[in-house]
PDB file of C-alpha atoms and ligand atoms in Angstrom:
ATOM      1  CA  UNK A  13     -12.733   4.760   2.427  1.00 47.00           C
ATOM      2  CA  UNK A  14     -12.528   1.007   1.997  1.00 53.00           C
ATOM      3  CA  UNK A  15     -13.531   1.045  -1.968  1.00 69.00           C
ATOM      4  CA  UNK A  16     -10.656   3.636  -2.278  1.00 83.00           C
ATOM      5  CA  UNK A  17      -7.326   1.489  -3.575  1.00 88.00           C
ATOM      6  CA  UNK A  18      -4.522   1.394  -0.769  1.00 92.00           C
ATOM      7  CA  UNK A  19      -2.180   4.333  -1.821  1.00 92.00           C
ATOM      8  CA  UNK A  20       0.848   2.337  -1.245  1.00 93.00           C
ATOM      9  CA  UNK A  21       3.930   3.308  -2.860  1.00 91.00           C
ATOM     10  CA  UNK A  22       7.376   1.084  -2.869  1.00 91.00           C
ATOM     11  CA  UNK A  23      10.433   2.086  -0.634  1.00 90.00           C
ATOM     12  CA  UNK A  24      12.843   0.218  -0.284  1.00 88.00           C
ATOM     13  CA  UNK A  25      14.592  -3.621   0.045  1.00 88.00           C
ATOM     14  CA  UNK A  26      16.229  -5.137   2.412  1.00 89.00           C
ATOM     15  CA  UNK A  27      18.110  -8.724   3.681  1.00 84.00           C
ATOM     16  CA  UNK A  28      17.362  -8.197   7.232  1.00 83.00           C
ATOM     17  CA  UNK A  29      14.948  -6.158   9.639  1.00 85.00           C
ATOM     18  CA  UNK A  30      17.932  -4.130  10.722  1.00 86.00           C
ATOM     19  CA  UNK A  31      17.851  -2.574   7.643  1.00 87.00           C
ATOM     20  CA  UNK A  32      14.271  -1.400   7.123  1.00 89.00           C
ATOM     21  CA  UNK A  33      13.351   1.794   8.438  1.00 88.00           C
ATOM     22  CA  UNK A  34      11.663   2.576  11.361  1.00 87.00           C
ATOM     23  CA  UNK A  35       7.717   1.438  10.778  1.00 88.00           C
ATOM     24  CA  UNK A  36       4.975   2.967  14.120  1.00 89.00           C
ATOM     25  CA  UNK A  37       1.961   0.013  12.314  1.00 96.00           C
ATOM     26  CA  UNK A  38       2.753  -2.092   9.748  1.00 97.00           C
ATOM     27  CA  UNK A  39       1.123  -5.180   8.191  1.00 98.00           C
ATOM     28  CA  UNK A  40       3.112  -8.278   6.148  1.00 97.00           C
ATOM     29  CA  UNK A  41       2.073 -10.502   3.647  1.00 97.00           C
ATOM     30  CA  UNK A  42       3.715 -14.097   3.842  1.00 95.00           C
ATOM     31  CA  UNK A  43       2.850 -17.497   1.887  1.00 93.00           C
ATOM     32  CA  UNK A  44       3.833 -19.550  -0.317  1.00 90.00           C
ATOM     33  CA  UNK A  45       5.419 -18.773  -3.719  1.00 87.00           C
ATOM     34  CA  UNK A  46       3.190 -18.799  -6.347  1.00 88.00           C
ATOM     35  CA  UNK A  47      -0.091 -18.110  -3.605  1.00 92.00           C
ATOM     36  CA  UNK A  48      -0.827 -14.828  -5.554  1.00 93.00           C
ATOM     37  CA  UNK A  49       0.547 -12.324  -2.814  1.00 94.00           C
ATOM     38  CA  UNK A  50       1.583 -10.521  -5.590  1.00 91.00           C
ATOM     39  CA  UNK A  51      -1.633 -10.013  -7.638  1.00 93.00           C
ATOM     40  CA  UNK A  52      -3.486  -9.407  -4.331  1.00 96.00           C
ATOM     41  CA  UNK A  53      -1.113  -6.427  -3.594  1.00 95.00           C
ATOM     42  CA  UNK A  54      -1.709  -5.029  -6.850  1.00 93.00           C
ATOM     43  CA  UNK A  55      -5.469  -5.877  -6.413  1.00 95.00           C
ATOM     44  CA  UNK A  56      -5.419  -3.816  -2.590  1.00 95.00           C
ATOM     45  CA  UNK A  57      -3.502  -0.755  -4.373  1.00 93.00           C
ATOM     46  CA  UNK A  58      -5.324  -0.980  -7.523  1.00 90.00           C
ATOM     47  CA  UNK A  59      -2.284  -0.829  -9.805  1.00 87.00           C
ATOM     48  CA  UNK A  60      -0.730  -3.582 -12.317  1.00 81.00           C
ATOM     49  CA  UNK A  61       2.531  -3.777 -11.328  1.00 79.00           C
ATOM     50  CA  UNK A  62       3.126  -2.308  -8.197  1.00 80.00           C
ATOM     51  CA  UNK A  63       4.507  -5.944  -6.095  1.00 77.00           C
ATOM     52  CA  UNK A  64       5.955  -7.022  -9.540  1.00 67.00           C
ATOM     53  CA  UNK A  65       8.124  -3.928 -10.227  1.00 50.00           C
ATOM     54  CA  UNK A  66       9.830  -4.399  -6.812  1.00 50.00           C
ATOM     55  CA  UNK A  67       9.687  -8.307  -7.201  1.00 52.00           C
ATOM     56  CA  UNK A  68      12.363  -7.914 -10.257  1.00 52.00           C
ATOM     57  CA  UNK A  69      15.055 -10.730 -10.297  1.00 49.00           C
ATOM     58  CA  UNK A  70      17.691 -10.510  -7.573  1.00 46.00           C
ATOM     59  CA  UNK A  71      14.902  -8.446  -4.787  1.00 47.00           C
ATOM     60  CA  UNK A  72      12.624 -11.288  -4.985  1.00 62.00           C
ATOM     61  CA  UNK A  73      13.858 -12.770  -1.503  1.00 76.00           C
ATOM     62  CA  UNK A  74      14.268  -9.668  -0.427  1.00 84.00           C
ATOM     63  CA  UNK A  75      11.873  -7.982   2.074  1.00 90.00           C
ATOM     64  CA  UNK A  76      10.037  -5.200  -0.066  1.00 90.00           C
ATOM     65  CA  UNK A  77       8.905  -2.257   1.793  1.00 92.00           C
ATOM     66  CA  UNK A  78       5.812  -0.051   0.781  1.00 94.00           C
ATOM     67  CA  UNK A  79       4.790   3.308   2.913  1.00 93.00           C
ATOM     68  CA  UNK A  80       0.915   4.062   2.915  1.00 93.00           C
ATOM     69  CA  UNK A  81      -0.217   7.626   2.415  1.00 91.00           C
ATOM     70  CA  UNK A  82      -1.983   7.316   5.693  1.00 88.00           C
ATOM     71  CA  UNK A  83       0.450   6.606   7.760  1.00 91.00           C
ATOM     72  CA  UNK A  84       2.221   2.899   8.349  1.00 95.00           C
ATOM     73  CA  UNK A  85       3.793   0.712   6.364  1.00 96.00           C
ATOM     74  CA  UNK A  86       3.211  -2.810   4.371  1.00 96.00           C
ATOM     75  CA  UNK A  87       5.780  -5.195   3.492  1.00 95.00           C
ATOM     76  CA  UNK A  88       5.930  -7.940   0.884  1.00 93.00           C
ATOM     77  CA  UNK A  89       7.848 -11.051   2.347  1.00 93.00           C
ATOM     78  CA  UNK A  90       9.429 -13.301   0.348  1.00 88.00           C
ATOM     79  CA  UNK A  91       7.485 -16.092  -1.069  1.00 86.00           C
ATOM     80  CA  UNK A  92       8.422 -19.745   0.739  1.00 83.00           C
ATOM     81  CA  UNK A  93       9.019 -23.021  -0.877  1.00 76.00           C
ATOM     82  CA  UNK A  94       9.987 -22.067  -4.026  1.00 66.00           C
ATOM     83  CA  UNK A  95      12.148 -24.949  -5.449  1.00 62.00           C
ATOM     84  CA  UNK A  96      14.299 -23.168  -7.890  1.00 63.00           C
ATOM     85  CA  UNK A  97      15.641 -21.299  -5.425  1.00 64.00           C
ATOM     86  CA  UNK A  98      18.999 -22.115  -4.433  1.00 66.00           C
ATOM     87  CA  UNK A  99      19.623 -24.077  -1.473  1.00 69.00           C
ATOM     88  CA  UNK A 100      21.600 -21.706   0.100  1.00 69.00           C
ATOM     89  CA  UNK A 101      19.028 -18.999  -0.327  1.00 65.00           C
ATOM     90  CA  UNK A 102      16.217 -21.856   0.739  1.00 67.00           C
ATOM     91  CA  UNK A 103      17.990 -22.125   3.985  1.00 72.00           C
ATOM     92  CA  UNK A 104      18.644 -18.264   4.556  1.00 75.00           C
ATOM     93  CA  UNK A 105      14.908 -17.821   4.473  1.00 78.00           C
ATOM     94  CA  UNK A 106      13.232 -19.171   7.629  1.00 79.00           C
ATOM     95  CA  UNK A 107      15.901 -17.165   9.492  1.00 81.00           C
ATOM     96  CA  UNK A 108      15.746 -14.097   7.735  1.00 84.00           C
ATOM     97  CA  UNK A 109      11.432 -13.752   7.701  1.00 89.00           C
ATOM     98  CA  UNK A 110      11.468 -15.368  11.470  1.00 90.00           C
ATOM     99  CA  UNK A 111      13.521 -12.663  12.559  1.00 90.00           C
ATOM    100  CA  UNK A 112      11.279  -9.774  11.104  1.00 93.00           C
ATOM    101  CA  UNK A 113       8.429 -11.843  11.943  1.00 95.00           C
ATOM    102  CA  UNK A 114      10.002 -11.841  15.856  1.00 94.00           C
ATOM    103  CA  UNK A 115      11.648  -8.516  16.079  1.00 91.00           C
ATOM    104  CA  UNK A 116       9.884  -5.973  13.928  1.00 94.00           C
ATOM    105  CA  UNK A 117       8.513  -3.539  16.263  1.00 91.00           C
ATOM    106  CA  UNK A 118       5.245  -2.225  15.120  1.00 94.00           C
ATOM    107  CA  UNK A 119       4.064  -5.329  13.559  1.00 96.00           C
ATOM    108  CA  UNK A 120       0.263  -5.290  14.162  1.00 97.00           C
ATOM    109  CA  UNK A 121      -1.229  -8.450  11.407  1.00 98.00           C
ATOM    110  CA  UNK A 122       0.584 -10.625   9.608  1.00 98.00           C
ATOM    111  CA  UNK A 123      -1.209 -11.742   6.625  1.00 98.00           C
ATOM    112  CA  UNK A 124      -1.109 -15.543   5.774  1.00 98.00           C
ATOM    113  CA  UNK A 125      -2.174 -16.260   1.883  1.00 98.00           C
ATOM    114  CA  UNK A 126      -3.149 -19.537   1.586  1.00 98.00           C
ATOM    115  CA  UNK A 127      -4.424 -20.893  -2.300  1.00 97.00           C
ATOM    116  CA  UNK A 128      -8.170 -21.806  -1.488  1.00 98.00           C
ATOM    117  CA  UNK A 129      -7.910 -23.724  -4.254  1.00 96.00           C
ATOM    118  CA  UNK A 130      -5.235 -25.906  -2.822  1.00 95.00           C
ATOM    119  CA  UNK A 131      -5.884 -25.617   0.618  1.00 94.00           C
ATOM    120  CA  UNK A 132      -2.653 -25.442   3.461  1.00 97.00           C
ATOM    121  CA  UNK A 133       0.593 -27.398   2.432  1.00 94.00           C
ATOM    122  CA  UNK A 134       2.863 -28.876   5.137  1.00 92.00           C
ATOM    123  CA  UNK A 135       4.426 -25.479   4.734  1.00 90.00           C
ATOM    124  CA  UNK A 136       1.904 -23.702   5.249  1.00 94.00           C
ATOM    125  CA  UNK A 137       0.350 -25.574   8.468  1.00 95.00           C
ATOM    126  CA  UNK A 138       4.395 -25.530   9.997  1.00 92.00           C
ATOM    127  CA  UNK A 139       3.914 -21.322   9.243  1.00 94.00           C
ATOM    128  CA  UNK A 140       0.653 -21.011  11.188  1.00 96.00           C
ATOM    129  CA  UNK A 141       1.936 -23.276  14.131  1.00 95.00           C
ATOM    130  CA  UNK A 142       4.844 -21.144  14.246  1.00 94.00           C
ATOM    131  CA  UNK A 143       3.247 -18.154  14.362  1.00 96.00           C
ATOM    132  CA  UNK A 144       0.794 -19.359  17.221  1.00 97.00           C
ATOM    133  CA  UNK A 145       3.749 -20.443  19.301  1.00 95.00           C
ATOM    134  CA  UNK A 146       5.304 -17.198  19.081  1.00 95.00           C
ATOM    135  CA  UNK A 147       2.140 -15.107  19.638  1.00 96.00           C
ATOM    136  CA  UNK A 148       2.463 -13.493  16.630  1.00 97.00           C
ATOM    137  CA  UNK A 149      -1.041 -11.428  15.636  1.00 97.00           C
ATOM    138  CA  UNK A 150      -2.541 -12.973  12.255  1.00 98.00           C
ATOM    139  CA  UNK A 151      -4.727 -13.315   9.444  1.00 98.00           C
ATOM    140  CA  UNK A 152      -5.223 -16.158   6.908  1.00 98.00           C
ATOM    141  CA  UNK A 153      -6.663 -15.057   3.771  1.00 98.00           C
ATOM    142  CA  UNK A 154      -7.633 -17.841   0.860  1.00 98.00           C
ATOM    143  CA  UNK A 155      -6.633 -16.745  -2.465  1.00 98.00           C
ATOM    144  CA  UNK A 156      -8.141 -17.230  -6.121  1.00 97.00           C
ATOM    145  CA  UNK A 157     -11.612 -18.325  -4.663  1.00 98.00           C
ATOM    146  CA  UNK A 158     -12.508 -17.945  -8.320  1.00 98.00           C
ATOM    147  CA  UNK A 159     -10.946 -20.929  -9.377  1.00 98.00           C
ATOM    148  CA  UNK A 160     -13.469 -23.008  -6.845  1.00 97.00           C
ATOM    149  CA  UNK A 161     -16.434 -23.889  -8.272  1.00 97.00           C
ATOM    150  CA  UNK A 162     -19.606 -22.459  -6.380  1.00 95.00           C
ATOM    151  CA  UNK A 163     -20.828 -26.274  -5.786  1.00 97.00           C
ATOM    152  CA  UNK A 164     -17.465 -27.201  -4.199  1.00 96.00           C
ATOM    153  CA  UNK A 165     -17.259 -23.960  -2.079  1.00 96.00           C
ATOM    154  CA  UNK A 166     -18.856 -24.359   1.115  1.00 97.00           C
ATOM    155  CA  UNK A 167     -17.040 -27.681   1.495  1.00 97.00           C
ATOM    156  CA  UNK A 168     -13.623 -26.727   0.494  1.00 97.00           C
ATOM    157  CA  UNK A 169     -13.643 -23.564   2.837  1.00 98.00           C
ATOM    158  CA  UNK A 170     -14.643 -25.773   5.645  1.00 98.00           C
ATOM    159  CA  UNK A 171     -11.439 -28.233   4.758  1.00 98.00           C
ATOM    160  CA  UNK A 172      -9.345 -25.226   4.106  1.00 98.00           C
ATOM    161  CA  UNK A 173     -10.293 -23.708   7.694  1.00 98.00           C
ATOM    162  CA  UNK A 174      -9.997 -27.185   9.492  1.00 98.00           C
ATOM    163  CA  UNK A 175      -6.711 -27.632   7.895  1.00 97.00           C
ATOM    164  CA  UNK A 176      -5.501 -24.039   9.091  1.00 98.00           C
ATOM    165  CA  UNK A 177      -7.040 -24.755  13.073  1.00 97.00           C
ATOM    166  CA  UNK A 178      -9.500 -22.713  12.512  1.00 98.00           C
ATOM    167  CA  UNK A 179     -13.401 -20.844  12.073  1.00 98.00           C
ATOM    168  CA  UNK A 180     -14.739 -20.317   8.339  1.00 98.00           C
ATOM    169  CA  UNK A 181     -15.773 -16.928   9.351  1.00 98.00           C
ATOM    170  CA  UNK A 182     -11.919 -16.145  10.461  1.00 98.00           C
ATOM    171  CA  UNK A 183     -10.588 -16.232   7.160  1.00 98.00           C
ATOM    172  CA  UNK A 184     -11.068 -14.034   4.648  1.00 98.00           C
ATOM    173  CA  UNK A 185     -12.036 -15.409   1.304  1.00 98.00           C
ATOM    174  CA  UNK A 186     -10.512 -13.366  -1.700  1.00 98.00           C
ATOM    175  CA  UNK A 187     -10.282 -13.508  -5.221  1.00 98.00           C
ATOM    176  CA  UNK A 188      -7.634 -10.944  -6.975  1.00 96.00           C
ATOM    177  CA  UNK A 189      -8.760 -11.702 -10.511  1.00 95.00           C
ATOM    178  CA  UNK A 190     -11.986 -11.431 -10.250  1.00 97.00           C
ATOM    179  CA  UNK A 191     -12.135  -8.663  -7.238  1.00 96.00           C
ATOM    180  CA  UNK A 192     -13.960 -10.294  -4.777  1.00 97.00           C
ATOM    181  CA  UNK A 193     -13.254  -9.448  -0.781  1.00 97.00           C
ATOM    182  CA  UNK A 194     -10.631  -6.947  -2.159  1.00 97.00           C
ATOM    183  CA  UNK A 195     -12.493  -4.200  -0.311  1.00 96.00           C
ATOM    184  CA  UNK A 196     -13.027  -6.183   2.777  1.00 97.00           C
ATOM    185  CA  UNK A 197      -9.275  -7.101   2.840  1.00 98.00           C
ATOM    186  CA  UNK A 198      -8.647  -3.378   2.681  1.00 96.00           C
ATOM    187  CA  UNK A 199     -10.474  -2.558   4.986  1.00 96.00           C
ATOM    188  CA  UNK A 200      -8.840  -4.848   7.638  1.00 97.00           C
ATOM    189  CA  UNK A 201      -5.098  -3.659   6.409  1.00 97.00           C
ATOM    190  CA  UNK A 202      -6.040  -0.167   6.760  1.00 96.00           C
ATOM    191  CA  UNK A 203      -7.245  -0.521   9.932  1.00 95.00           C
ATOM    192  CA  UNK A 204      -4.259  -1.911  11.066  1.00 96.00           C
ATOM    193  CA  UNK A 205      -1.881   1.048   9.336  1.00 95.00           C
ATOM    194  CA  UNK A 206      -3.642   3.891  11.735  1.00 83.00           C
ATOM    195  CA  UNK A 207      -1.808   4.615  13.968  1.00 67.00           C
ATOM    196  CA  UNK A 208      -3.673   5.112  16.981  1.00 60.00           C
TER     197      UNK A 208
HETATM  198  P1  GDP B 330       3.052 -14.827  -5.904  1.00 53.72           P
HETATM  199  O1  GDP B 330       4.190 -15.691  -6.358  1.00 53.72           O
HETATM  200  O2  GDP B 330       2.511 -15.286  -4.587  1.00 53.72           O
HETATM  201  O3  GDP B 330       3.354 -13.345  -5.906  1.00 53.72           O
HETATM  202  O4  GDP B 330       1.845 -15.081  -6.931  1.00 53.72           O
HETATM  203  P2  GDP B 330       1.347 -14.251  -8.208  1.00 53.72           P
HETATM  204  O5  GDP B 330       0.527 -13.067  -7.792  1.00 53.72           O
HETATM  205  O6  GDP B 330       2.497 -14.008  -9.122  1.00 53.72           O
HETATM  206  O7  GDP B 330       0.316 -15.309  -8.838  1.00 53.72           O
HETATM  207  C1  GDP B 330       0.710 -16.622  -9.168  1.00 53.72           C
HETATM  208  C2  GDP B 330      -0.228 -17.158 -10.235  1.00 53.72           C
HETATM  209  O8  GDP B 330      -1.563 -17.254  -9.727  1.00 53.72           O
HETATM  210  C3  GDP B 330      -0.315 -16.252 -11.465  1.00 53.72           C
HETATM  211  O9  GDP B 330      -0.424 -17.052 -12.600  1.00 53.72           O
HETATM  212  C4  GDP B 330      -1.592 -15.454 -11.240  1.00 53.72           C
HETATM  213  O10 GDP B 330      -2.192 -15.017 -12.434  1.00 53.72           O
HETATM  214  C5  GDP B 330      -2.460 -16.471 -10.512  1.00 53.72           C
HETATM  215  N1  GDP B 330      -3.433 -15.815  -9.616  1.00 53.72           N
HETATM  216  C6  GDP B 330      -3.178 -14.902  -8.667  1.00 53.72           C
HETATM  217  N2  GDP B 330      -4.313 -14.512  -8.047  1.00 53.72           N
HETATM  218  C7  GDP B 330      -5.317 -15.189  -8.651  1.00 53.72           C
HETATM  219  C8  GDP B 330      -6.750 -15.226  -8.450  1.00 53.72           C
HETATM  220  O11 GDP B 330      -7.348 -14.532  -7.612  1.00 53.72           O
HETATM  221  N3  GDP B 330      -7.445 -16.097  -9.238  1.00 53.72           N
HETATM  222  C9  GDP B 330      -6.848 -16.878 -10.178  1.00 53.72           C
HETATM  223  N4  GDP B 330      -7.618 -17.699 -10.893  1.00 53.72           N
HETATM  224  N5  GDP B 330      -5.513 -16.878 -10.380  1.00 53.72           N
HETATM  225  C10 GDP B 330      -4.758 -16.034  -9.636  1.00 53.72           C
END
């Protein structure tokens, strides 16, 4: 089941949680512009375009919606800390993804991408302690593991998991490009999505 790709399929946009509909299990990806949440949504669903198409210009801070043929639901936040977005929009955001983030019924994992080749940003680390505070369930995954060499890996994923608060072996280590962890990703996201 887990090599299968995640038969998601987009359904709609929306400004604020009021106007999603109703979701029984649902997971969200969050992180930082430019993390690759995109590519690793394609990578999960196995298709080239699929977070792209509904990340056109104008639905890009816009919460994208996306049911799963098995039941539940998986939205696409907007990425954070983007600097050309407008102020305006900058300052809309923490109030518009904290308030799905705090009112979304059926929320079982939120998703953290954080670049493992990077590590957290202030951003980032404020995100996690946020979510903590509020008890909200979650997941940080390390993106484009590929772009760390082998030598520098076991090092980097023990500063990447120190600077998140927490174990090497609770974050999941992925790599879009080159396919790596997809299927263990999946796994967890469709695990979460049955309804049960
Ligand atoms: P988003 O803004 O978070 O949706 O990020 P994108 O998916 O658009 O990716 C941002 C950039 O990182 C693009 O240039 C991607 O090609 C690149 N990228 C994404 N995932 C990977 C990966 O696993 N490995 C490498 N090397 N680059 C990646």
């Amino acid at each position: 089941m887990s090599d299968r790709p995640l038969q998601i399929t987009f359904v709609a946009s929306a400004k604020h949680t009021g106007q999603l509909p109703d979701a029984d299990a649902e997971v969200a990806f969050v992180g930082r512009s430019n993390v690759g949440k995109s590519s690793l949504i394609n990578a999960l669903a196995n298709q080239k375009q699929l977070a792209r198409v509904s990340n056109t210009p104008g639905r890009t801070q816009l919460i994208n919606i996306f049911a799963h043929r098995g039941g539940g639901t998986v939205v696409d936040l907007p990425g954070y800390g983007y600097a050309k977005v407008p102020g305006h929009v900058r300052r809309e955001w923490p109030e518009m993804i904290e308030g799905y983030l705090l009112e979304r019924e059926g929320l079982a994992m939120v998703f953290v991408l954080v670049d493992g080749a990077i590590g957290p940003t202030p951003l980032d680390e404020q995100m996690l302690d946020w979510l903590r505070d509020n008890d909200i369930p979650h997941t940080v995954v390390a993106t484009k593991m590929d772009k760390v060499k082998s030598s520098k890996r076991r090092t980097r994923k023990r500063e990447l998991a120190d600077g998140c608060m927490l174990e090497v072996g609770d974050i999941v280590w992925v790599s879009a490009s080159k396919g790596v962890n997809i299927d263990q990703l999946r796994s967890l996201v469709v695990g979460h999505l049955t309804v049960g």
